[in-house]
Coordinates of C-alpha atoms and ligand atoms in Angstrom, one line a residue:
M284 CA 71.4 164.4 90.9
S285 CA 70.0 166.0 93.9
L286 CA 70.5 164.9 97.5
I287 CA 67.7 166.9 98.8
F288 CA 64.0 166.0 98.5
P289 CA 62.0 168.5 100.5
T290 CA 58.4 167.7 100.8
L291 CA 55.7 170.0 102.1
F292 CA 52.5 168.8 103.7
L293 CA 49.6 171.2 104.2
F294 CA 47.2 171.2 107.0
S295 CA 44.2 169.3 106.0
C296 CA 42.3 168.7 109.1
S297 CA 38.9 167.0 109.6
V298 CA 36.6 169.0 111.8
S299 CA 35.8 166.2 114.2
L300 CA 37.0 166.6 117.7
V301 CA 35.9 163.2 118.9
L302 CA 37.9 160.3 117.6
S303 CA 35.5 157.8 116.2
F304 CA 35.3 154.2 117.4
S305 CA 35.2 151.2 115.3
P306 CA 32.4 148.8 116.4
T307 CA 33.1 147.4 119.9
H308 CA 34.0 143.8 119.9
T309 CA 34.9 141.4 122.6
D310 CA 37.8 139.6 121.0
L311 CA 39.7 138.6 124.1
Q312 CA 42.7 137.8 122.0
N313 CA 42.9 141.5 121.2
Q314 CA 42.0 143.1 124.5
C315 CA 44.0 146.0 125.7
L316 CA 46.3 145.2 128.6
D317 CA 45.9 147.2 131.9
D318 CA 49.2 149.0 131.6
Q319 CA 48.5 150.0 128.0
K320 CA 45.0 151.1 129.0
S321 CA 46.3 153.3 131.9
A322 CA 49.0 154.9 129.7
L323 CA 46.3 155.8 127.2
L324 CA 44.0 157.1 130.0
Q325 CA 46.8 159.3 131.2
L326 CA 47.5 160.5 127.7
H327 CA 43.8 161.4 127.4
R328 CA 44.0 163.5 130.6
D329 CA 47.2 165.3 129.5
L330 CA 46.0 166.3 126.0
Y331 CA 43.7 169.1 125.1
Y332 CA 42.1 170.5 122.1
A333 CA 43.8 173.7 120.9
P334 CA 42.8 174.6 117.4
N335 CA 44.5 178.0 117.4
F336 CA 47.2 177.2 119.8
T337 CA 44.9 178.2 122.6
F338 CA 43.2 175.9 125.1
S339 CA 39.7 175.1 123.8
S340 CA 38.5 172.0 125.6
K341 CA 39.6 168.6 126.9
V342 CA 39.7 165.9 124.3
E343 CA 37.0 163.3 124.4
F344 CA 38.2 160.3 122.7
W345 CA 38.4 157.7 125.4
D346 CA 35.6 155.8 126.9
P347 CA 37.1 153.8 129.9
N348 CA 34.5 151.1 129.3
T349 CA 35.7 150.4 125.8
D350 CA 38.5 148.0 124.9
C351 CA 41.2 150.5 123.9
C352 CA 42.4 148.2 121.2
S353 CA 39.2 148.9 119.3
L354 CA 39.6 152.7 119.2
K355 CA 40.2 154.2 115.9
G356 CA 43.8 155.1 115.5
I357 CA 45.0 152.3 117.8
T358 CA 46.2 148.9 116.7
C359 CA 47.2 146.2 119.2
D360 CA 49.1 143.0 118.7
A361 CA 47.5 139.6 119.6
V362 CA 48.5 139.9 123.2
G363 CA 47.0 143.4 123.7
H364 CA 50.0 145.6 123.4
V365 CA 49.4 148.9 121.6
I366 CA 51.7 148.7 118.5
E367 CA 50.3 151.6 116.5
L368 CA 49.0 155.0 117.6
D369 CA 47.7 157.5 115.0
L370 CA 46.7 160.8 116.5
S371 CA 47.3 162.8 113.4
Y372 CA 45.5 166.0 112.6
K373 CA 43.5 166.4 115.8
N374 CA 44.7 169.9 116.8
L375 CA 46.0 168.4 120.0
S376 CA 48.2 170.2 122.5
G377 CA 49.5 169.3 125.9
S378 CA 51.9 166.6 127.1
F379 CA 52.2 163.2 125.5
H380 CA 54.7 161.8 128.0
S381 CA 52.5 158.8 128.7
I382 CA 52.9 157.6 125.2
F383 CA 56.4 156.6 126.2
N384 CA 54.9 153.9 128.5
L385 CA 53.6 152.2 125.4
H386 CA 56.9 150.3 124.9
H387 CA 55.7 148.1 122.2
L388 CA 54.8 150.8 119.8
Q389 CA 56.0 150.2 116.2
R390 CA 54.2 153.1 114.5
L391 CA 53.5 156.5 116.0
N392 CA 51.9 159.3 114.1
L393 CA 51.5 162.7 115.8
A394 CA 51.5 164.7 112.6
G395 CA 49.4 167.8 112.2
N396 CA 48.9 168.8 115.8
N397 CA 49.6 172.0 117.7
F398 CA 52.2 170.8 120.2
N399 CA 54.0 173.9 121.1
T400 CA 56.9 172.3 122.7
T401 CA 60.3 170.9 122.0
L402 CA 60.9 167.2 121.6
F403 CA 64.0 167.4 123.7
Q404 CA 62.2 166.3 126.9
Y405 CA 60.9 163.1 125.4
E406 CA 62.5 159.7 125.8
F407 CA 62.4 158.2 122.3
D408 CA 64.9 155.6 123.2
R409 CA 62.2 153.8 125.2
F410 CA 60.7 152.5 122.0
S411 CA 62.9 149.6 121.0
N412 CA 60.7 148.5 118.1
L413 CA 59.6 151.8 116.6
T414 CA 59.8 151.7 112.9
H415 CA 57.6 154.6 111.9
L416 CA 57.6 158.0 113.6
N417 CA 55.8 160.8 111.9
L418 CA 56.0 164.2 113.6
S419 CA 55.6 166.4 110.6
N420 CA 53.6 169.5 110.9
S421 CA 53.0 169.2 114.6
C422 CA 54.4 172.6 115.5
F423 CA 57.1 171.2 117.6
L424 CA 59.6 174.0 118.2
G425 CA 62.6 172.6 116.3
Q426 CA 60.3 170.7 114.0
I427 CA 61.5 167.1 114.1
P428 CA 60.0 165.1 111.3
V429 CA 61.4 161.6 111.2
G430 CA 60.1 158.5 109.4
I431 CA 60.9 155.3 107.7
S432 CA 60.9 156.1 104.1
Y433 CA 61.4 159.8 103.9
L434 CA 60.5 162.8 106.0
T435 CA 59.2 166.2 105.8
S436 CA 60.2 169.5 107.2
L437 CA 57.6 172.1 107.7
V438 CA 57.0 175.7 108.3
N439 CA 54.0 177.3 110.1
C440 CA 55.9 177.3 113.1
N441 CA 59.4 178.6 113.5
L442 CA 61.9 175.8 113.1
S443 CA 64.4 176.1 115.8
G444 CA 65.7 174.3 118.8
H445 CA 67.8 171.4 119.6
F446 CA 67.4 168.0 117.9
P447 CA 67.0 165.2 120.5
I448 CA 70.1 163.0 120.0
E449 CA 68.2 159.9 121.1
V450 CA 66.2 159.9 117.9
F451 CA 69.4 158.8 116.1
L452 CA 69.6 155.7 118.3
L453 CA 66.2 154.4 117.6
Q454 CA 65.7 151.3 115.4
I455 CA 64.8 153.7 112.6
Q456 CA 65.8 153.3 109.0
S457 CA 65.5 156.8 107.7
I458 CA 66.0 160.3 109.1
D459 CA 65.5 163.4 107.0
I460 CA 65.5 166.7 108.8
S461 CA 67.1 168.7 106.0
E462 CA 66.5 172.4 105.5
N463 CA 65.7 173.4 109.0
D464 CA 68.3 176.0 109.2
N465 CA 67.7 177.0 112.8
L466 CA 67.8 173.4 114.0
E467 CA 70.8 172.6 116.1
G468 CA 72.3 169.3 117.0
Q469 CA 75.2 166.9 117.0
L470 CA 75.6 163.3 115.9
P471 CA 75.8 160.7 118.6
E472 CA 78.2 157.7 118.9
F473 CA 76.5 155.1 116.8
S474 CA 76.4 151.5 117.9
L475 CA 76.8 148.4 115.8
N476 CA 73.1 147.5 116.1
N477 CA 72.0 150.8 114.5
T478 CA 69.8 150.1 111.4
L479 CA 69.9 153.5 109.8
R480 CA 69.9 153.5 106.1
V481 CA 69.3 157.1 105.2
L482 CA 70.6 160.1 107.1
K483 CA 69.9 163.5 105.7
I484 CA 70.5 166.6 107.8
S485 CA 71.7 169.0 105.1
F486 CA 71.2 172.7 105.5
T487 CA 70.7 172.6 109.2
N488 CA 72.7 174.2 112.0
F489 CA 74.1 170.8 113.0
S490 CA 77.8 171.0 114.1
G491 CA 80.6 169.1 115.7
K492 CA 82.7 166.2 114.4
L493 CA 81.6 163.2 112.5
P494 CA 82.2 160.4 114.9
E495 CA 84.5 157.5 114.0
S496 CA 81.5 155.3 115.0
I497 CA 79.8 156.4 111.8
G498 CA 81.5 153.3 110.5
N499 CA 79.1 151.2 112.6
L500 CA 76.2 152.2 110.3
K501 CA 76.6 149.2 108.1
F502 CA 73.3 149.5 106.4
L503 CA 73.8 153.2 105.5
T504 CA 73.2 154.0 101.8
T505 CA 72.8 157.8 102.0
L506 CA 74.6 160.2 104.2
D507 CA 73.9 163.9 103.4
L508 CA 75.4 166.4 105.7
H509 CA 75.7 169.1 103.1
G510 CA 75.7 172.8 104.2
C511 CA 76.1 172.3 108.0
K512 CA 78.8 173.2 110.4
F513 CA 80.7 170.0 110.8
F514 CA 84.5 170.2 111.2
G515 CA 87.5 168.0 111.9
Q516 CA 88.7 165.0 110.0
I517 CA 86.4 162.7 107.9
P518 CA 86.7 159.5 109.9
S519 CA 88.5 156.7 107.9
S520 CA 85.8 154.2 109.0
I521 CA 83.5 155.9 106.5
A522 CA 85.5 154.2 103.8
N523 CA 84.3 150.8 105.1
L524 CA 80.5 151.5 104.6
T525 CA 79.9 148.8 102.1
N526 CA 76.3 149.8 101.3
L527 CA 77.0 153.5 100.9
V528 CA 75.8 154.9 97.6
E529 CA 75.7 158.7 98.2
L530 CA 78.0 160.6 100.4
G531 CA 77.6 164.3 100.6
L532 CA 79.8 166.2 103.0
S533 CA 80.1 169.4 100.9
Y534 CA 80.0 172.9 102.3
N535 CA 81.2 172.2 105.8
N536 CA 84.5 172.7 107.5
F537 CA 86.1 169.3 107.2
S538 CA 89.9 169.3 107.2
G539 CA 92.6 166.7 106.9
F540 CA 92.9 164.0 104.3
I541 CA 90.3 162.3 102.2
P542 CA 89.9 158.8 103.6
A543 CA 91.4 156.0 101.5
F544 CA 88.3 154.9 99.6
H545 CA 88.9 151.6 97.9
R546 CA 86.9 149.1 95.9
S547 CA 86.5 146.6 98.7
G548 CA 85.4 149.2 101.3
V549 CA 82.8 151.2 99.3
P550 CA 81.9 149.0 96.3
N551 CA 78.6 150.7 95.8
L552 CA 79.6 154.4 96.2
A553 CA 78.2 156.2 93.2
Y554 CA 78.1 159.9 94.3
L555 CA 80.9 161.4 96.3
F556 CA 80.6 165.2 97.1
L557 CA 83.2 166.8 99.2
W558 CA 83.4 170.2 97.7
S559 CA 84.0 173.4 99.7
N560 CA 85.8 172.1 102.8
H561 CA 89.4 172.4 103.9
L562 CA 90.5 169.0 102.8
S563 CA 94.2 168.7 101.9
G564 CA 96.7 166.1 100.8
S565 CA 96.8 164.3 97.5
I566 CA 94.2 162.1 95.9
H567 CA 94.5 158.4 96.8
S568 CA 95.4 156.2 93.9
S569 CA 92.3 154.0 94.4
L570 CA 89.7 156.8 94.3
F571 CA 89.1 156.9 90.6
A572 CA 89.0 153.0 90.4
L573 CA 86.0 152.7 92.7
P574 CA 83.7 150.3 90.7
S575 CA 80.5 152.3 91.0
L576 CA 81.6 155.9 91.2
Q577 CA 79.7 158.1 88.7
A578 CA 80.1 161.6 90.1
L579 CA 83.0 163.0 92.1
D580 CA 83.3 166.6 93.3
L581 CA 86.4 167.6 95.2
S582 CA 86.4 171.3 94.2
E583 CA 87.1 174.2 96.5
N584 CA 89.5 172.3 98.8
E585 CA 93.2 172.5 99.5
L586 CA 94.2 169.3 97.6
F587 CA 97.7 169.2 96.2
G588 CA 100.0 166.7 94.4
E589 CA 100.0 165.4 90.9
I590 CA 97.2 163.9 88.9
D591 CA 98.8 161.4 86.7
E592 CA 98.9 157.7 85.7
C593 CA 99.3 156.8 89.3
L594 CA 95.6 157.3 89.6
N595 CA 94.1 154.0 88.3
A596 CA 91.4 155.3 86.0
S597 CA 91.4 152.6 83.4
S598 CA 88.3 151.0 84.8
S599 CA 86.6 154.2 86.0
L600 CA 82.9 154.8 85.3
I601 CA 83.1 158.5 86.4
E602 CA 80.8 160.7 84.3
T603 CA 81.3 164.0 86.1
L604 CA 84.5 165.1 87.7
Y605 CA 85.0 168.4 89.5
L606 CA 88.5 169.1 90.7
G607 CA 88.7 172.9 90.4
Y608 CA 89.8 175.4 93.0
N609 CA 92.5 173.2 94.4
S610 CA 96.3 173.4 94.6
F611 CA 97.3 170.5 92.4
S612 CA 100.8 170.9 91.0
S613 CA 100.4 169.2 87.7
I614 CA 97.8 167.4 85.8
K615 CA 98.4 164.9 83.0
L616 CA 95.4 165.5 80.9
D617 CA 95.7 162.4 78.8
M618 CA 95.0 160.4 81.9
F619 CA 91.4 161.5 81.7
S620 CA 91.0 160.0 78.2
Q621 CA 91.1 156.6 79.9
I622 CA 87.8 157.4 81.6
K623 CA 85.4 156.3 78.9
N624 CA 82.2 157.7 80.3
L625 CA 83.5 161.1 81.3
R626 CA 81.2 163.9 80.2
V627 CA 82.1 166.8 82.5
L628 CA 85.6 167.6 83.6
D629 CA 86.0 170.8 85.6
L630 CA 89.5 172.0 86.3
S631 CA 88.6 175.6 86.9
N632 CA 90.9 178.1 88.6
M633 CA 94.0 176.1 89.2
S634 CA 97.5 177.4 88.5
L635 CA 99.3 174.3 87.5
S636 CA 101.2 172.8 84.8
I637 CA 99.2 170.8 82.3
E638 CA 100.9 168.1 80.3
S639 CA 99.1 166.9 77.2
N640 CA 99.8 165.8 73.7
I641 CA 96.4 167.2 72.7
T642 CA 97.2 170.1 70.5
S643 CA 94.0 172.1 70.7
L644 CA 92.4 172.4 74.0
L645 CA 89.5 174.4 75.4
F646 CA 90.2 174.9 79.0
P647 CA 88.1 176.8 81.6
N648 CA 89.9 179.0 83.9
Ligands
NAG284 C1 42.2 172.4 113.5 O1 42.3 173.8 113.6 C2 42.2 174.4 112.3 C3 42.4 175.9 112.5 O2 41.7 176.4 113.5 C4 40.8 174.1 111.7 O3 40.7 174.7 110.5 C5 40.6 172.6 111.7 O4 39.3 172.3 111.2 C6 40.8 171.9 113.0 N1 40.8 170.5 112.9 C7 40.2 169.7 113.8 C8 40.3 168.3 113.5 O5 39.7 170.1 114.7
NAG285 C1 40.5 179.9 115.2 O1 40.9 181.0 114.4 C2 40.0 181.2 113.3 C3 40.5 182.3 112.4 O2 41.3 183.1 113.2 C4 38.6 181.5 113.8 O3 37.7 181.6 112.7 C5 38.2 180.3 114.6 O4 36.9 180.6 115.2 C6 39.1 180.0 115.7 N1 38.8 178.8 116.4 C7 38.7 178.6 117.7 C8 38.2 177.3 118.2 O5 39.0 179.5 118.5
NAG286 C1 54.2 178.4 123.0 O1 54.9 178.2 124.2 C2 55.6 179.3 124.7 C3 56.3 178.9 126.0 O2 56.8 177.6 125.9 C4 54.6 180.4 125.0 O3 55.3 181.6 125.4 C5 53.8 180.7 123.7 O4 52.8 181.7 124.1 C6 53.2 179.5 123.2 N1 52.5 179.8 122.0 C7 51.3 179.6 121.7 C8 50.8 180.0 120.4 O5 50.6 179.0 122.5
NAG287 C1 60.4 143.9 119.7 O1 60.4 142.9 118.6 C2 60.9 141.7 119.0 C3 60.9 140.9 117.7 O2 59.7 140.9 117.1 C4 60.1 141.0 120.1 O3 60.6 139.8 120.4 C5 60.1 142.0 121.3 O4 59.2 141.4 122.3 C6 59.6 143.3 120.9 N1 59.7 144.2 122.0 C7 58.7 145.0 122.4 C8 59.0 145.9 123.5 O5 57.7 145.0 121.8
NAG288 C1 52.7 161.8 108.2 O1 51.4 161.7 108.6 C2 50.5 162.5 107.8 C3 49.1 162.4 108.4 O2 48.8 161.1 108.5 C4 50.6 162.1 106.3 O3 49.8 162.9 105.5 C5 52.0 162.1 105.9 O4 52.1 161.6 104.6 C6 52.9 161.3 106.8 N1 54.3 161.5 106.4 C7 55.1 160.5 106.1 C8 56.5 160.8 105.7 O5 54.7 159.3 106.1
NAG289 C1 59.7 183.5 113.7 O1 61.1 183.9 113.5 C2 61.2 185.2 112.9 C3 62.6 185.5 112.6 O2 63.4 184.8 113.5 C4 60.6 186.2 113.9 O3 60.6 187.5 113.3 C5 59.1 185.8 114.2 O4 58.6 186.7 115.2 C6 59.0 184.4 114.6 N1 57.6 184.1 114.7 C7 57.1 183.4 115.8 C8 55.7 183.1 115.7 O5 57.8 183.1 116.8
NAG290 C1 73.6 178.0 115.0 O1 74.3 177.5 116.1 C2 75.2 178.4 116.7 C3 75.9 177.7 117.8 O2 76.4 176.5 117.4 C4 74.5 179.6 117.2 O3 75.4 180.6 117.7 C5 73.7 180.3 116.0 O4 73.0 181.3 116.4 C6 72.8 179.2 115.3 N1 72.3 179.8 114.1 C7 71.0 179.7 113.8 C8 70.6 180.3 112.5 O5 70.2 179.2 114.6
NAG291 C1 72.2 148.8 120.8 O1 73.5 148.8 121.4 C2 73.6 149.7 122.5 C3 75.1 149.8 122.9 O2 75.7 148.6 122.6 C4 72.7 149.3 123.6 O3 72.8 150.2 124.7 C5 71.3 149.3 123.1 O4 70.4 148.8 124.1 C6 71.2 148.4 121.9 N1 69.8 148.6 121.3 C7 69.1 147.6 120.9 C8 67.7 148.0 120.3 O5 69.4 146.5 120.9
NAG292 C1 87.9 148.4 107.2 O1 87.6 147.0 107.1 C2 88.7 146.2 107.0 C3 88.3 144.8 106.8 O2 87.1 144.5 107.4 C4 89.5 146.3 108.3 O3 90.7 145.5 108.2 C5 89.9 147.8 108.4 O4 90.6 148.0 109.7 C6 88.7 148.7 108.4 N1 89.2 150.1 108.4 C7 88.6 151.0 109.1 C8 89.2 152.3 109.0 O5 87.7 150.8 109.9
NAG293 C1 87.0 176.1 109.7 O1 88.3 175.5 110.0 C2 89.4 176.4 110.0 C3 90.6 175.5 110.3 O2 90.6 174.4 109.5 C4 89.2 177.5 111.0 O3 90.3 178.4 110.9 C5 87.9 178.2 110.8 O4 87.6 179.1 111.8 C6 86.7 177.2 110.7 N1 85.6 177.9 110.3 C7 84.4 177.8 110.8 C8 83.2 178.6 110.3 O5 84.2 177.0 111.8
NAG294 C1 93.6 149.2 88.3 O1 92.3 148.7 88.6 C2 92.0 147.5 88.0 C3 90.6 147.2 88.3 O2 89.8 148.3 88.6 C4 92.9 146.4 88.6 O3 92.6 145.2 87.9 C5 94.4 146.8 88.3 O4 95.2 145.9 88.9 C6 94.6 148.2 88.9 N1 96.0 148.7 88.5 C7 96.8 149.2 89.4 C8 98.2 149.6 88.9 O5 96.5 149.4 90.6
NAG295 C1 99.7 160.8 74.0 O1 100.6 160.5 75.1 C2 100.4 159.2 75.6 C3 101.4 159.0 76.7 O2 101.4 160.1 77.6 C4 100.5 158.1 74.6 O3 100.3 156.9 75.1 C5 99.6 158.4 73.5 O4 99.8 157.5 72.4 C6 99.8 159.8 72.9 N1 98.8 160.1 71.9 C7 99.0 160.6 70.8 C8 97.8 160.9 69.9 O5 100.1 161.0 70.5

């Protein structure tokens, strides 16, 4: 089980400088509206061709006499709004501010260019209907690759900078900016209309608290914040994310109690990783009884109390259970025999009293 799926894309650029046109047609139903046309004209003026990060020439992809909806890389809706713009792998540099006047955009691909700028200055929240945003391998400082299914993080450029918080507020379903360890950022307050399903920012320099409003992400299935610099309490609202399957908060600086996860709140939670934080308190009795829980890792925290029959494990499906490096006072080992699928039980490095009627026991310490 890995929560991290890094994917690398290589440059694979075509040599053409001029974007090719599909045959011109006069389908009035599909004609570019004036405001869309002027935004594209402005974009054309602002971009330049920079194959080696140095100015080479102006780009030449726009013929003002052509219906812009018929340009290659541009798709319009029936009314004439640009809904898709693909400028990938063109060695473009310069400003793309005017793209943000194309409010109806649903898909934007700027991958594989030489933008030597941060994304901080751009107003992504102006796209209310954007579903696909591909910025991979575009040499943004603080590479921000975001997309609907999964995203990529790339080297060539040094990954650093501040992640624009607005991106989290888009109507986007998946954000994966994992493994950009110089990338800084914070999480925003999430509103109830947020459609995020997958949020992976593991091994970045993200910091701050996890907002209580994380509980508004009702579609969230995967939250992976592993290996960042988050601190403070884990908000209790997280225990009400009914679609949540994977929750990885390990290797941060979270403190306080583990929220009271229970079967009605997180019926689908299968992987819960909270290891290496500063969590304290005892384990809530409903935790082992979560109906979908397969893997639980609470090791390297400051948990205390007893592990005994109070923990309702009779219906547990847990297969791997890591509890080591904590401060539990006693553990009734027979309790684990109730968990019928249990394959791995790690109780390393705990000084505690163990009660069991098992006479021969191999026990890691
Ligand atoms: C982009 O620049 C690279 C490196 O100079 C070059 O290999 C590639 O052919 C260029 N691609 C385009 C579309 O100009
Ligand atoms: C880009 O750099 C490569 C290798 O350094 C060189 O061969 C090529 O001519 C350069 N292209 C431009 C347009 O300067
Ligand atoms: C990138 O931009 C910075 C300033 O923003 C500039 O100093 C640097 O020379 C640029 N790098 C390239 C390769 O153009
Ligand atoms: C966004 O999508 C909705 C529903 O399809 C549509 O009614 C609305 O006009 C769209 N907004 C923009 C700015 O395209
Ligand atoms: C981003 O766009 C590039 C170029 O079109 C493509 O190769 C890549 O697969 C896209 N990435 C995602 C995550 O869709
Ligand atoms: C990238 O970062 C490394 C280490 O921080 C630095 O040594 C190197 O000069 C940087 N490269 C560029 C092109 O900025
Ligand atoms: C991470 O962010 C902190 C500030 O929050 C900064 O001091 C530190 O230099 C950053 N580390 C890296 C590797 O960028
Ligand atoms: C989502 O809700 C926030 C705050 O309630 C609001 O500002 C924003 O416009 C809404 N976004 C959409 C796409 O409806
Ligand atoms: C969780 O949801 C239940 C029922 O919808 C609600 O009563 C409870 O207050 C919620 N808890 C949190 C911490 O949001
Ligand atoms: C982690 O939190 C503890 C208090 O819970 C604090 O003493 C420590 O400085 C924090 N460490 C980091 C790296 O923020
Ligand atoms: C233990 O959990 C099962 C279902 O998972 C439930 O039926 C039973 O009432 C629970 N027992 C206690 C003591 O909470
Ligand atoms: C072990 O102890 C439990 C109660 O703690 C008891 O239910 C069980 O029958 C015992 N098993 C054996 C083999 O004695």
